[in-house]
Each structure stands twice: as structure tokens, then as C-alpha cells.
Coordinates of C-alpha atoms and ligand atoms in Angstrom, one line a residue:
Chain A
M1 CA 0.0 0.0 0.0
T2 CA 1.1 3.6 -0.6
P3 CA 2.3 5.0 2.7
F4 CA -0.1 7.3 4.6
Q5 CA -0.1 8.9 8.0
Y6 CA -2.6 7.9 10.6
A7 CA -4.4 9.8 13.3
R8 CA -7.4 9.1 15.5
A9 CA -10.2 11.6 15.9
N10 CA -11.2 12.3 19.5
D11 CA -14.7 13.6 18.7
V12 CA -16.8 14.8 15.8
A13 CA -15.5 18.4 16.1
D14 CA -11.9 17.1 16.0
A15 CA -12.6 14.9 13.0
I16 CA -14.0 17.9 11.0
K17 CA -11.0 20.0 12.1
Q18 CA -8.5 17.4 11.0
I19 CA -10.1 16.8 7.6
A20 CA -10.3 20.6 7.0
T21 CA -6.6 21.0 7.5
D22 CA -5.6 18.3 5.0
P23 CA -7.5 18.1 1.7
S24 CA -5.8 14.9 0.8
A25 CA -6.8 13.1 4.0
K26 CA -9.7 10.7 4.3
F27 CA -11.9 9.4 7.1
I28 CA -11.7 5.7 7.8
A29 CA -14.5 3.8 9.6
G30 CA -14.8 0.0 8.9
G31 CA -12.2 0.2 6.2
T32 CA -13.8 -2.5 4.1
N33 CA -14.0 -0.3 1.0
L34 CA -11.3 2.3 1.5
I35 CA -8.5 -0.2 2.4
D36 CA -9.4 -2.2 -0.7
L37 CA -9.2 0.9 -2.9
I38 CA -5.9 1.9 -1.4
K39 CA -4.5 -1.5 -2.1
Y40 CA -5.6 -1.2 -5.8
D41 CA -4.0 2.3 -5.9
V42 CA -7.4 3.8 -6.8
E43 CA -7.3 5.9 -3.6
G44 CA -4.2 7.5 -2.3
P45 CA -4.9 9.5 0.8
S46 CA -2.0 11.2 2.5
R47 CA -3.5 10.6 5.9
L48 CA -6.3 8.5 7.4
I49 CA -8.4 10.0 10.1
D50 CA -9.8 7.1 12.2
I51 CA -13.4 7.9 13.1
S52 CA -14.2 4.3 14.1
H53 CA -13.9 5.0 17.8
L54 CA -16.3 8.0 17.8
P55 CA -19.3 7.6 20.1
L56 CA -21.7 7.3 17.2
R57 CA -22.8 3.7 18.0
S58 CA -26.3 3.9 19.4
I59 CA -29.6 3.0 17.9
E60 CA -32.4 4.9 19.6
P61 CA -36.1 5.7 19.2
T62 CA -36.7 9.4 18.3
S63 CA -39.4 11.6 19.8
A64 CA -41.0 11.7 16.3
G65 CA -41.6 8.0 16.5
G66 CA -38.7 6.9 14.3
V67 CA -35.2 5.6 15.0
L68 CA -31.8 7.3 15.0
I69 CA -28.9 5.1 14.0
G70 CA -25.3 6.3 14.8
A71 CA -23.0 6.4 11.8
M72 CA -20.5 3.9 13.4
V73 CA -23.1 1.2 14.1
P74 CA -21.7 -1.9 12.4
N75 CA -24.0 -3.4 9.7
T76 CA -24.7 -6.6 11.7
D77 CA -25.6 -4.7 14.9
L78 CA -28.1 -2.7 12.8
A79 CA -29.6 -5.7 11.0
Y80 CA -30.1 -7.7 14.2
H81 CA -31.3 -4.8 16.5
P82 CA -34.8 -5.6 17.8
L83 CA -36.1 -2.2 16.8
I84 CA -35.0 -2.8 13.2
E85 CA -35.9 -6.5 13.0
G86 CA -39.3 -5.7 14.4
R87 CA -40.3 -2.4 12.8
Y88 CA -38.1 -2.1 9.8
P89 CA -37.5 -5.7 8.6
L90 CA -37.0 -4.5 5.0
L91 CA -33.8 -2.8 6.2
S92 CA -32.6 -5.9 8.1
R93 CA -33.1 -8.2 5.1
A94 CA -31.4 -5.8 2.7
I95 CA -28.3 -5.5 5.0
L96 CA -28.1 -9.2 5.5
S97 CA -28.2 -9.9 1.8
G98 CA -25.0 -7.8 1.3
A99 CA -21.4 -8.9 1.6
S100 CA -20.5 -11.5 4.2
Q101 CA -21.0 -11.7 8.0
Q102 CA -17.3 -10.8 8.5
L103 CA -17.6 -7.7 6.3
R104 CA -20.9 -6.7 7.9
N105 CA -19.2 -7.0 11.3
M106 CA -16.7 -4.4 10.1
A107 CA -18.7 -2.2 7.9
S108 CA -20.3 1.0 9.4
T109 CA -23.7 2.5 8.6
G110 CA -22.1 5.7 7.3
G111 CA -19.4 3.9 5.3
N112 CA -22.0 1.8 3.6
L113 CA -23.6 4.9 2.0
L114 CA -20.2 6.1 0.7
Q115 CA -18.9 2.9 -0.8
R116 CA -17.7 3.4 -4.3
T117 CA -18.9 1.6 -7.5
R118 CA -17.7 -1.9 -8.4
C119 CA -17.4 -1.0 -12.1
F120 CA -14.4 -3.1 -13.3
Y121 CA -12.7 -0.2 -14.9
Y122 CA -13.0 2.0 -11.9
Y123 CA -10.8 -0.6 -10.1
D124 CA -8.4 -1.0 -13.0
T125 CA -6.0 1.9 -13.0
A126 CA -4.6 1.0 -16.4
T127 CA -7.9 2.0 -18.1
P128 CA -9.6 5.3 -18.6
C129 CA -12.4 6.1 -16.2
N130 CA -14.1 9.4 -15.6
K131 CA -15.0 8.6 -12.1
R132 CA -11.5 7.8 -11.1
E133 CA -9.7 10.3 -13.4
P134 CA -12.2 13.0 -14.6
G135 CA -12.0 13.7 -18.3
S136 CA -10.1 10.4 -19.2
G137 CA -13.2 8.7 -20.7
C138 CA -15.5 5.9 -19.8
S139 CA -14.2 2.4 -20.6
A140 CA -17.5 0.7 -19.7
I141 CA -19.8 2.3 -22.2
D142 CA -18.2 0.3 -25.1
G143 CA -16.6 -2.3 -22.9
V144 CA -17.6 -5.1 -20.6
N145 CA -20.6 -3.5 -19.0
R146 CA -22.6 -6.5 -17.8
I147 CA -22.8 -5.1 -14.2
N148 CA -23.4 -1.5 -15.2
A149 CA -26.4 0.8 -15.1
I150 CA -29.5 0.9 -17.3
L151 CA -31.2 4.0 -15.7
G152 CA -30.0 7.6 -15.1
T153 CA -26.8 7.1 -17.0
S154 CA -24.8 9.8 -18.8
E155 CA -22.3 9.8 -21.6
A156 CA -19.6 10.2 -18.9
C157 CA -20.5 7.3 -16.7
I158 CA -22.7 4.2 -16.5
A159 CA -21.7 3.0 -13.0
T160 CA -24.1 1.7 -10.4
H161 CA -24.1 2.2 -6.7
P162 CA -23.5 -1.2 -5.2
S163 CA -25.1 -0.9 -1.8
D164 CA -28.0 -3.1 -0.7
M165 CA -28.7 -1.2 2.6
C166 CA -29.2 2.0 0.6
V167 CA -31.9 0.5 -1.5
A168 CA -34.0 -0.2 1.7
L169 CA -33.1 3.2 3.1
A170 CA -34.3 4.9 -0.1
A171 CA -37.6 3.0 0.1
L172 CA -38.0 3.8 3.8
E173 CA -37.2 7.5 3.1
A174 CA -34.5 7.8 5.6
T175 CA -32.7 11.1 6.4
V176 CA -28.9 11.5 6.6
H177 CA -27.5 13.6 9.4
V178 CA -24.2 15.3 8.6
T179 CA -21.9 17.8 10.4
G180 CA -19.4 20.1 8.8
P181 CA -17.5 23.3 9.7
A182 CA -20.7 25.3 9.2
G183 CA -22.6 23.1 11.6
A184 CA -25.1 20.2 11.3
R185 CA -27.6 19.6 8.5
T186 CA -29.9 16.9 7.3
I187 CA -30.1 15.5 3.7
A188 CA -33.2 13.5 2.5
F189 CA -32.1 10.1 1.3
A190 CA -33.3 10.8 -2.3
D191 CA -31.0 13.9 -2.4
F192 CA -27.9 12.1 -0.9
H193 CA -26.6 10.2 -3.9
R194 CA -26.2 11.9 -7.3
L195 CA -26.6 10.8 -10.9
P196 CA -23.3 10.8 -12.8
G197 CA -24.1 13.7 -15.2
N198 CA -20.9 15.5 -16.1
T199 CA -19.3 14.9 -12.7
P200 CA -19.2 11.2 -12.1
Q201 CA -16.3 11.7 -9.7
R202 CA -18.9 12.9 -7.2
D203 CA -21.1 10.1 -5.9
T204 CA -23.0 12.1 -3.3
N205 CA -23.9 15.6 -2.1
L206 CA -21.9 15.3 1.1
E207 CA -19.2 18.0 1.1
P208 CA -15.5 16.8 1.4
D209 CA -15.2 18.4 4.9
E210 CA -18.5 16.9 6.2
I211 CA -19.0 13.8 8.3
I212 CA -22.1 11.6 8.5
T213 CA -23.1 11.3 12.1
A214 CA -26.4 9.4 11.9
I215 CA -29.2 8.0 9.7
E216 CA -32.8 8.7 10.8
L217 CA -35.7 6.4 10.0
P218 CA -39.2 7.9 9.9
P219 CA -41.9 6.1 11.9
K220 CA -43.3 4.1 9.0
G221 CA -41.5 0.7 8.7
F222 CA -44.0 -1.3 6.5
S223 CA -43.3 -4.4 8.7
A224 CA -46.4 -6.3 7.5
N225 CA -45.9 -6.1 3.7
Y226 CA -42.4 -5.8 2.5
S227 CA -39.7 -7.8 0.6
Y228 CA -36.1 -7.4 -0.5
L229 CA -35.2 -9.5 -3.5
K230 CA -31.6 -9.6 -4.7
I231 CA -30.6 -11.3 -8.0
R232 CA -26.8 -12.0 -8.3
D233 CA -24.4 -14.3 -10.0
R234 CA -23.9 -16.4 -6.8
L235 CA -26.5 -17.2 -4.2
S236 CA -24.6 -15.2 -1.6
Y237 CA -21.5 -13.0 -1.1
A238 CA -22.0 -11.2 -4.5
F239 CA -23.1 -7.8 -5.5
A240 CA -26.6 -7.3 -7.0
L241 CA -27.2 -7.5 -10.7
V242 CA -30.7 -6.2 -9.8
S243 CA -32.3 -5.8 -6.4
V244 CA -35.8 -4.7 -5.4
A245 CA -37.1 -3.2 -2.2
A246 CA -40.8 -3.2 -2.0
A247 CA -43.0 -2.0 0.8
L248 CA -46.8 -1.8 0.8
E249 CA -49.6 -0.6 3.0
L250 CA -52.7 -2.5 2.3
D251 CA -56.4 -2.1 3.1
G252 CA -57.8 -5.5 2.4
D253 CA -56.3 -6.1 -1.1
T254 CA -56.3 -2.4 -2.0
I255 CA -52.9 -0.6 -2.0
K256 CA -53.0 2.5 0.2
E257 CA -49.3 3.3 0.0
A258 CA -46.4 1.9 -2.0
R259 CA -42.6 2.3 -1.9
L260 CA -40.4 0.8 -4.5
A261 CA -36.7 1.1 -5.0
L262 CA -34.2 -0.7 -7.3
G263 CA -30.6 -1.5 -6.7
G264 CA -27.8 -2.5 -9.1
V265 CA -29.3 -0.5 -12.0
A266 CA -28.3 3.1 -11.5
H267 CA -25.8 5.5 -9.8
K268 CA -28.2 5.7 -6.9
P269 CA -31.1 3.6 -5.5
W270 CA -33.8 4.1 -8.2
R271 CA -37.3 5.3 -7.4
S272 CA -40.1 6.8 -9.5
S273 CA -43.0 8.7 -8.1
A274 CA -45.1 7.7 -11.1
A275 CA -44.5 4.0 -10.4
E276 CA -45.6 4.4 -6.8
A277 CA -48.6 6.6 -7.7
A278 CA -49.6 4.0 -10.2
L279 CA -50.1 1.5 -7.4
L280 CA -52.3 3.7 -5.2
G281 CA -55.9 2.6 -4.9
Q282 CA -55.2 -0.4 -7.1
R283 CA -55.9 -4.0 -6.3
A284 CA -52.6 -5.7 -5.3
D285 CA -52.4 -8.0 -8.4
A286 CA -50.1 -8.8 -11.3
T287 CA -51.7 -6.2 -13.6
A288 CA -51.0 -3.4 -11.2
F289 CA -47.5 -4.7 -10.4
A290 CA -46.6 -4.9 -14.1
K291 CA -47.8 -1.3 -14.7
A292 CA -45.6 -0.2 -11.8
A293 CA -42.7 -2.1 -13.2
D294 CA -43.1 -0.4 -16.6
W295 CA -43.2 3.1 -14.9
L296 CA -40.1 2.3 -12.8
L297 CA -38.2 1.1 -15.8
H298 CA -39.4 4.0 -18.0
G299 CA -36.4 5.1 -20.2
A300 CA -34.2 2.1 -19.2
K301 CA -31.4 1.6 -21.7
G302 CA -28.9 -1.3 -22.1
Y303 CA -25.3 -0.9 -23.3
G304 CA -24.8 -4.4 -24.7
H305 CA -23.8 -6.8 -22.1
N306 CA -26.3 -5.5 -19.6
N307 CA -29.4 -5.5 -21.9
F308 CA -30.7 -8.5 -19.9
K309 CA -31.1 -6.3 -16.8
I310 CA -34.2 -4.6 -18.2
G311 CA -36.2 -7.8 -18.5
L312 CA -34.7 -9.2 -15.3
A313 CA -35.6 -6.0 -13.4
R314 CA -39.2 -6.1 -14.7
R315 CA -39.7 -9.6 -13.6
A316 CA -38.0 -9.0 -10.2
I317 CA -40.2 -5.9 -9.5
I318 CA -43.4 -7.9 -10.2
R319 CA -42.2 -10.8 -8.0
T320 CA -41.1 -8.6 -5.1
L321 CA -44.3 -6.7 -5.1
D322 CA -46.2 -10.0 -5.1
Q323 CA -44.1 -11.3 -2.1
A324 CA -44.7 -8.0 -0.3
A325 CA -48.5 -8.2 -0.9
R326 CA -48.7 -11.8 0.2
G327 CA -46.7 -11.0 3.4
T328 CA -44.1 -13.6 2.4
P329 CA -40.8 -11.7 2.1
Q330 CA -37.8 -13.3 0.3
S331 CA -35.7 -15.3 2.8
N332 CA -31.9 -14.8 2.9
S333 CA -31.1 -18.4 3.6
D334 CA -33.8 -20.3 1.6
K335 CA -32.7 -19.3 -1.8
K336 CA -35.8 -20.4 -3.7
I337 CA -37.7 -17.4 -5.1
R338 CA -41.4 -18.1 -4.4
Chain B
M1 CA -18.4 13.2 -1.9
A2 CA -16.1 12.8 0.9
R3 CA -12.7 12.9 -0.9
S4 CA -13.6 10.0 -3.1
G5 CA -13.0 10.4 -6.8
T6 CA -10.2 12.9 -6.3
A7 CA -8.0 11.0 -8.6
K8 CA -5.3 13.7 -8.5
R9 CA -2.8 12.4 -6.1
V10 CA -0.8 14.7 -3.9
T11 CA 2.9 14.2 -4.6
R12 CA 4.5 13.5 -1.3
T13 CA 7.9 14.7 -0.6
A14 CA 10.2 13.6 2.2
T15 CA 8.4 12.6 5.4
V16 CA 7.9 8.9 5.5
P17 CA 5.0 8.3 8.0
E18 CA 6.2 7.1 11.3
K19 CA 5.7 3.7 12.7
I20 CA 3.2 3.5 15.6
P21 CA 3.5 1.4 18.8
I22 CA 0.4 -0.8 19.5
R23 CA -0.7 -3.2 22.2
L24 CA -2.8 -6.2 21.3
T25 CA -3.9 -9.3 23.3
V26 CA -3.4 -12.2 20.9
N27 CA -4.6 -15.6 22.0
G28 CA -4.5 -14.4 25.6
N29 CA -0.9 -13.1 25.3
H30 CA -0.1 -9.4 25.8
M31 CA 1.8 -8.2 22.7
E32 CA 3.6 -4.9 22.0
L33 CA 4.7 -4.2 18.5
T34 CA 5.5 -1.2 16.3
V35 CA 3.9 -1.1 12.9
A36 CA 3.5 1.2 9.9
P37 CA 0.1 2.8 9.6
W38 CA -0.7 0.7 6.5
T39 CA 0.2 -2.7 8.1
T40 CA -2.9 -4.8 8.0
L41 CA -3.8 -6.9 11.1
L42 CA -3.2 -9.9 8.8
D43 CA 0.4 -8.8 8.0
A44 CA 1.0 -7.9 11.7
L45 CA -0.1 -11.4 12.8
R46 CA 1.9 -13.2 10.1
D47 CA 5.0 -11.1 9.6
H48 CA 5.4 -9.4 13.0
L49 CA 4.1 -12.1 15.4
D50 CA 4.9 -15.1 13.3
L51 CA 1.4 -16.5 13.6
T52 CA 1.2 -17.9 10.1
G53 CA -1.9 -20.0 10.7
T54 CA -4.1 -17.1 9.5
K55 CA -3.9 -17.2 5.7
K56 CA -3.7 -14.6 3.0
G57 CA -5.9 -15.7 0.1
C58 CA -7.1 -12.7 -1.9
D59 CA -6.0 -9.8 0.4
H60 CA -9.2 -8.0 -0.7
G61 CA -12.0 -9.2 1.5
Q62 CA -13.2 -11.7 -1.0
C63 CA -12.3 -15.1 0.3
G64 CA -12.3 -15.3 4.1
A65 CA -9.0 -17.1 4.5
C66 CA -7.8 -14.3 6.8
T67 CA -10.8 -14.5 9.2
V68 CA -9.9 -14.0 12.9
L69 CA -11.9 -13.0 15.9
V70 CA -11.5 -9.4 17.2
D71 CA -13.2 -8.8 20.5
G72 CA -15.2 -11.9 19.9
R73 CA -16.4 -11.1 16.4
R74 CA -15.2 -12.6 13.1
I75 CA -13.7 -10.1 10.7
N76 CA -11.4 -10.1 7.6
S77 CA -8.0 -9.2 9.0
C78 CA -6.7 -8.3 5.5
L79 CA -9.0 -5.2 5.4
T80 CA -8.2 -4.2 9.0
L81 CA -5.4 -1.8 9.9
A82 CA -3.5 -3.0 12.9
V83 CA -3.2 0.5 14.3
M84 CA -7.0 0.7 14.4
K85 CA -7.2 -2.3 16.8
Q86 CA -5.2 -0.7 19.6
G87 CA -6.0 -2.7 22.8
A88 CA -8.2 -5.3 21.1
E89 CA -8.4 -9.0 21.9
I90 CA -7.5 -11.1 18.9
V91 CA -8.1 -14.8 18.6
T92 CA -6.5 -16.7 15.8
I93 CA -6.5 -20.4 14.8
E94 CA -3.4 -20.9 17.0
G95 CA -5.5 -19.8 20.1
L96 CA -8.4 -22.1 19.8
A97 CA -7.0 -25.3 21.3
Q98 CA -7.0 -25.3 25.1
D99 CA -4.6 -27.3 27.3
G100 CA -3.5 -29.5 24.4
E101 CA -7.2 -30.3 23.6
L102 CA -8.4 -29.4 20.1
H103 CA -11.3 -27.0 19.9
P104 CA -14.6 -28.8 19.2
L105 CA -14.6 -27.2 15.7
Q106 CA -11.1 -28.4 15.0
Q107 CA -12.0 -31.9 16.1
A108 CA -15.2 -31.8 14.0
F109 CA -13.3 -30.7 10.9
I110 CA -11.1 -33.7 11.3
D111 CA -14.0 -36.0 12.0
H112 CA -15.8 -34.9 8.9
D113 CA -12.8 -34.6 6.6
A114 CA -13.9 -31.0 6.1
F115 CA -10.9 -29.9 4.1
Q116 CA -8.6 -30.9 1.2
C117 CA -5.7 -28.6 0.7
G118 CA -6.4 -26.9 4.0
Y119 CA -5.7 -23.4 2.9
C120 CA -9.1 -22.0 3.7
T121 CA -9.5 -24.1 6.9
S122 CA -8.1 -21.8 9.6
G123 CA -10.4 -19.1 8.2
Q124 CA -13.4 -21.5 8.1
I125 CA -12.8 -22.6 11.7
C126 CA -12.4 -19.0 13.1
S127 CA -15.5 -18.0 11.1
A128 CA -17.5 -20.9 12.4
A129 CA -16.4 -20.0 16.0
G130 CA -17.8 -16.5 15.3
L131 CA -21.0 -18.0 13.8
I132 CA -21.6 -20.2 16.8
A133 CA -21.1 -17.2 19.2
E134 CA -23.6 -15.2 17.1
G135 CA -26.2 -17.8 17.5
K136 CA -28.1 -16.8 14.4
A137 CA -27.7 -20.1 12.4
K138 CA -29.7 -23.2 13.2
T139 CA -30.5 -24.9 9.9
A140 CA -28.0 -26.1 7.3
D141 CA -29.4 -23.4 4.9
E142 CA -28.6 -20.8 7.6
I143 CA -25.1 -22.1 8.2
R144 CA -24.4 -22.0 4.4
E145 CA -25.7 -18.4 4.2
L146 CA -23.8 -17.1 7.2
M147 CA -20.6 -19.0 6.2
S148 CA -20.7 -17.7 2.6
G149 CA -17.8 -15.3 3.5
N150 CA -15.5 -18.3 3.5
I151 CA -14.6 -19.6 0.0
C152 CA -13.2 -23.1 -0.3
R153 CA -11.6 -23.6 -3.7
C154 CA -11.4 -27.4 -3.0
G155 CA -15.2 -27.4 -2.6
A156 CA -15.3 -29.1 0.8
Y157 CA -18.5 -27.3 1.6
P158 CA -20.8 -30.3 2.4
N159 CA -18.3 -31.6 5.0
I160 CA -17.7 -28.1 6.4
V161 CA -21.4 -27.7 7.0
A162 CA -21.6 -31.2 8.6
A163 CA -18.6 -30.3 10.9
I164 CA -20.1 -27.1 12.0
Q165 CA -23.4 -28.9 12.8
Q166 CA -21.5 -31.4 14.9
A167 CA -19.7 -28.6 16.8
M168 CA -22.9 -26.7 17.3
E169 CA -24.7 -29.7 18.8
R170 CA -21.9 -30.2 21.2
S171 CA -21.5 -26.6 22.3
Ligands
FAD401 C1 -15.8 -8.7 -1.0 C2 -16.9 -7.6 -0.7 C3 -18.2 -7.8 -1.0 C4 -19.2 -6.9 -0.7 N1 -20.5 -7.1 -1.0 C5 -21.4 -6.2 -0.7 C6 -22.8 -6.4 -1.1 O1 -23.2 -7.5 -1.6 N2 -23.7 -5.4 -0.8 C7 -23.3 -4.3 -0.2 O2 -24.2 -3.4 0.0 N3 -22.0 -4.0 0.1 C8 -21.1 -5.0 -0.1 N4 -19.8 -4.7 0.2 C9 -19.4 -3.3 0.5 C10 -19.5 -3.0 2.0 O3 -20.8 -3.0 2.4 C11 -18.9 -1.6 2.2 O4 -17.5 -1.7 1.9 C12 -19.0 -1.1 3.6 O5 -20.4 -0.9 3.8 C13 -18.3 0.2 3.7 O6 -18.4 0.6 5.1 P1 -17.0 0.9 5.9 O7 -17.4 1.4 7.2 O8 -16.1 -0.3 5.9 O9 -16.4 2.1 5.0 P2 -14.9 2.6 4.9 O10 -14.2 1.7 3.9 O11 -14.3 2.9 6.2 O12 -15.2 4.0 4.2 C14 -15.8 4.1 2.9 C15 -15.8 5.6 2.5 O13 -16.6 6.4 3.3 C16 -16.0 7.4 4.0 N5 -16.6 7.4 5.3 C17 -16.8 6.4 6.1 N6 -17.6 6.7 7.2 C18 -17.9 8.1 7.0 C19 -18.6 9.0 7.8 N7 -19.2 8.7 8.9 N8 -18.7 10.3 7.3 C20 -18.0 10.6 6.2 N9 -17.3 9.8 5.5 C21 -17.2 8.5 5.9 C22 -14.5 7.0 4.0 O14 -13.7 8.2 4.0 C23 -14.4 6.3 2.7 O15 -14.3 7.2 1.6 C24 -18.8 -5.7 -0.1 C25 -17.5 -5.4 0.2 C26 -16.5 -6.4 -0.1 C27 -15.0 -6.1 0.3
SF4_402 S1 -19.0 3.5 -15.9 FE1 -18.2 5.2 -14.6 S2 -16.9 4.1 -13.2 FE2 -17.1 2.7 -14.9 S3 -15.5 3.2 -16.4 FE3 -17.2 4.5 -16.9 S4 -16.7 6.4 -15.8 FE4 -15.6 4.8 -14.8
FES403 S1 -7.3 -12.7 2.5 FE1 -8.8 -11.6 3.6 S2 -10.6 -12.1 2.6 FE2 -9.2 -13.1 1.3
FES404 S1 -9.7 -27.1 1.7 FE1 -8.6 -26.3 -0.1 S2 -9.5 -24.3 -0.2 FE2 -10.7 -25.3 1.3

């Protein structure tokens, strides 16, 4: 690894102060993405500021009826917390479908949001990549793009955001709490990640001198009718080719509220208000689900190797909505898709 | 985005980062060592403490050969910086046997012939020790899912699951 300095942050204020004084420094939390990228020479920070010991490890109910999750909470602790398993099982399932138990033990809540794309060329420093080296070109558009995006792409970049947890957080409409030199602010989950546009080097709207302190869940957890379905090349320990988070509120078999988010298909968890609106007041059946799928995939475009994702996503959306409506969410250990 | 994507690298002149003294408890023994900031826990164990039972497979979090227990939880030591684990309690494959008796998982792996080349085995066993401590897996399906972070290129999976089931029943 390229040498770097190391310093521990004492508290949030100290972390912000340290990052402000050194523009080539980076925070490190679980390290599962950053250490990997340093080893591949994709990242080359001069200094790592260790925020893993900051007291941001609690999971607490809020006065608004939701839950506040500290940014350093490990992914496993979050997935298995009784409040999350009980009230937000969609989030539990999404987290447990990602990576491995070892990695989930290490990975932090904040770090999961900021993990970088798994686009092959982003990792391969011998090839052009606008995300890694702005202006150098995109090797994926005319290259091996089987894992790349079909929605919200630009001519500069067709990368996907690889997180599972974020797909559930998008569907649940979480809020990201951040703190910077100017103080604290909150960012709605939908506004946190960005589309690539002309600046694919920027994944999110977090400023370089800001730190994520917490994620807040609103009261509604859709614990009765939800499902997270992840389609991948292996049955476990592989990134999503397509994943779907579906959450419904039903009155009999009529849909009163619907949330739908896709993973593995865009630069951010993909939602569409038209798709969710199309489900409102409808009977929870295949016809309604297919319409919603068409809306959600409106404008989808393949780049060759990833053309299959469009049909795969459509079928996965319909199946996941059906699982949610039936109250039979996809299991993480029984791999049959029912 | 927090620093990410800034491909421009700052050219570093002079100052080689200093080594940092750390204290670790490894298999019950108090250890003091001095490591560079970029030394992974895996390299610290193997190269500084001569505990070569923990294996380096991929060095990128993709195989699980480097699995050890840190403060009772299984992690990938190849993606962990040693300096970040100041004061932690580490258990490696060398620390599982007690008073000359094999750990029940070690015995079960022998009983079930749960390896071929053996390269993944120390990671498998440490991971299984973590799995049993977590208490989340009961069925074979659940064991398979929660052991998916340990790849066996020899394909000893059915016997690995059987060995873990045996150790679970006896623990
Ligand atoms: C083999 C492998 C398989 C994986 N499979 C999956 C998968 O299937 N699904 C999935 O979702 N994920 C998967 N992951 C990714 C994993 O979930 C992420 O690497 C992890 O969540 C990142 O969290 P971390 O705390 O380790 O981040 P770190 O590596 O510590 O940090 C990542 C980035 O975030 C910044 N950062 C961290 N915390 C903060 C904060 N609080 N405020 C501001 N900046 C911060 C760091 O500076 C860095 O740029 C996989 C990883 C590996 C290695
Ligand atoms: S898709 Fe994005 S990350 Fe992949 S090569 Fe193109 S610019 Fe780089
Ligand atoms: S060597 Fe650590 S996961 Fe492969
Ligand atoms: S026994 Fe050879 S890799 Fe598992």
C-alpha cells in the first residue's frame, strides 16, 4: 500500500477540524471499501483519520416515532437490532443480503452509504475512467458492461451504486445527518446520492469536509408487507445485478401506500413517483405490479452486455411486489424465489 | 463526496510516515509491536508475530482465509489496519486449542474430513467459531448463508457444514 499517516479523531469536532486542515486526508470507519481501494491504488490518501472510535454507536427511538442510527453502528448490529428487525425488517433483510458476515461486522452505517462503485474499470487503474480520473473517458460504455447501469446514466459514466442497505433506506425515506465546519444539516435520502451527469467523480452531495453522524428512519416501517429480492451471480456474497425493495400498506387487497426502489441498476437507488402513484388505490395484483414495473423502468437503456437487466428487473419488480403483498418476504437463507 | 473520486494524487515529498507502537492481546498473550500505519492486522499477525496459521488468500475481503476474531467477532484481517485495533483482543486459529485439547470445531473438521488442501481451513474454523457465538444459524441453509464469506476452492462445503453442525450440537 502507498504509505499514509494515521491519526485518531477524538470527537466529531476534532474529525472535522482534522479533515479541513488536510485536503488529501480521508476518514476511515470500517475500512472495508477504503483499504481495498488503497490496495488497488485507486485511492491514495496522505492521511487516514480514524473515526471508528467516535461515540456514534447507538440505535435509539426518536421523539418523532422513528429511529436514529449512529454512523458507526456496524451493519450486523443494525440488522439484528430488535427495533430494526421488528419495525423495519426490510432494512434488516437488505443489509443481511450484502457482503459476508465478517464484512458486515466491520462495515459501518455511514461507510455503507459512501462505498464506491464496483465497475471493473474504476478498479483497473490501467484503463480510462471518468469517475477515477475525470476527463479520461469511460471504458465501460463500449466495454464489458454487464454489471453497469440501465437507468439515469450519462455519456460520462454508467456506473451503479453497489449498496443493498441504501436501497432499503431509499424505500423507507431515511434522512442522513451530517456535520461540517458550518454546523449540522440533514439530507433527504433521495438527495444524498447523485446521478453521474458530467461529474461522475462525485457520488454524493456530502461535502468533502463533512462527516455523516447518523441516519434517521421515519416512523413508518412497513413491517407487514415488504420484501427485498436480490438477484446476483452467486447465491450469496456477491453484488446485486438487480435488487428490489418493495413496501406496501394494504387495506384488504387495495394498495394504500407503496414504496419501490431498485438497486444495481443506477448511480443511486432508483425510485419513481409515477410507479408508486400507479399502485395507489389499485388491487394488489399482477396487472398493477406490471404497470408499476413499466413506470419504474421507463427510459431504461442497455449498453450491450447489460441489456438483460431490463427484463430481469421487470420480472423481479413484479415478483417482489407480489411477495410483499402476500406477506411472504424473500428469505436470505432459503434461496428459492417463491 | 467525501474525498472520493479525487484522482489527483498529492505528490508526497520527504516525510515517511512514522511507525506506531500498538498493544494487542493475541490468543491471551499481551503483545507490543511497532507497525507502519498501513500494516494490516493480517500482516501484523503473520509477519510481526509469526502467527502464520491465518492465511492470505485474496488480500481484498473476497475469500475469508484471513478470518480472525476481534473482541469476539469474526472479521477479515486483510481489510483491517493493525493501528485501528489498539488494545483489542484477537483470537487466531493458534489460540483455539486449550490445554492441548483441540477446539470442538477443529475436532469436528477432522471427524468430517472438512478440508482438502487446508488453505481455507483456519479461516473457516475461526469464522465458524464466530458463527456459533452469534447464535443466528440453526438450519443447514442458515449455516451455508452465514458461512458464505469463506470460500473453499477445493469445494469441501458439504463436509464443512456437517462439521459445523456437529460442533454446534456439542456446544
Ligand atoms: C468482497 C466484498 C463484498 C461486498 N459485498 C457487498 C454487497 O453485496 N452489498 C453491499 O451493500 N455491500 C457490499 N460490500 C461493501 C461493504 O458493504 C462496504 O465496503 C461497507 O459498507 C463500507 O463501510 P465501511 O465502514 O467499511 O467504510 P470505509 O471503507 O471505512 O469508508 C468508505 C468511505 O466512506 C468514508 N466514510 C466512512 N464513514 C464516514 C462518515 N461517517 N462520514 C463521512 N465519510 C465517511 C470514507 O472516507 C471512505 O471514503 C462488499 C465489500 C467487499 C469487500
Ligand atoms: S462507468 Fe463510470 S466508473 Fe465505470 S469506467 Fe465508466 S466512468 Fe468509470
Ligand atoms: S485474504 Fe482476507 S478475505 Fe481473502
Ligand atoms: S480445503 Fe482447499 S480451499 Fe478449502
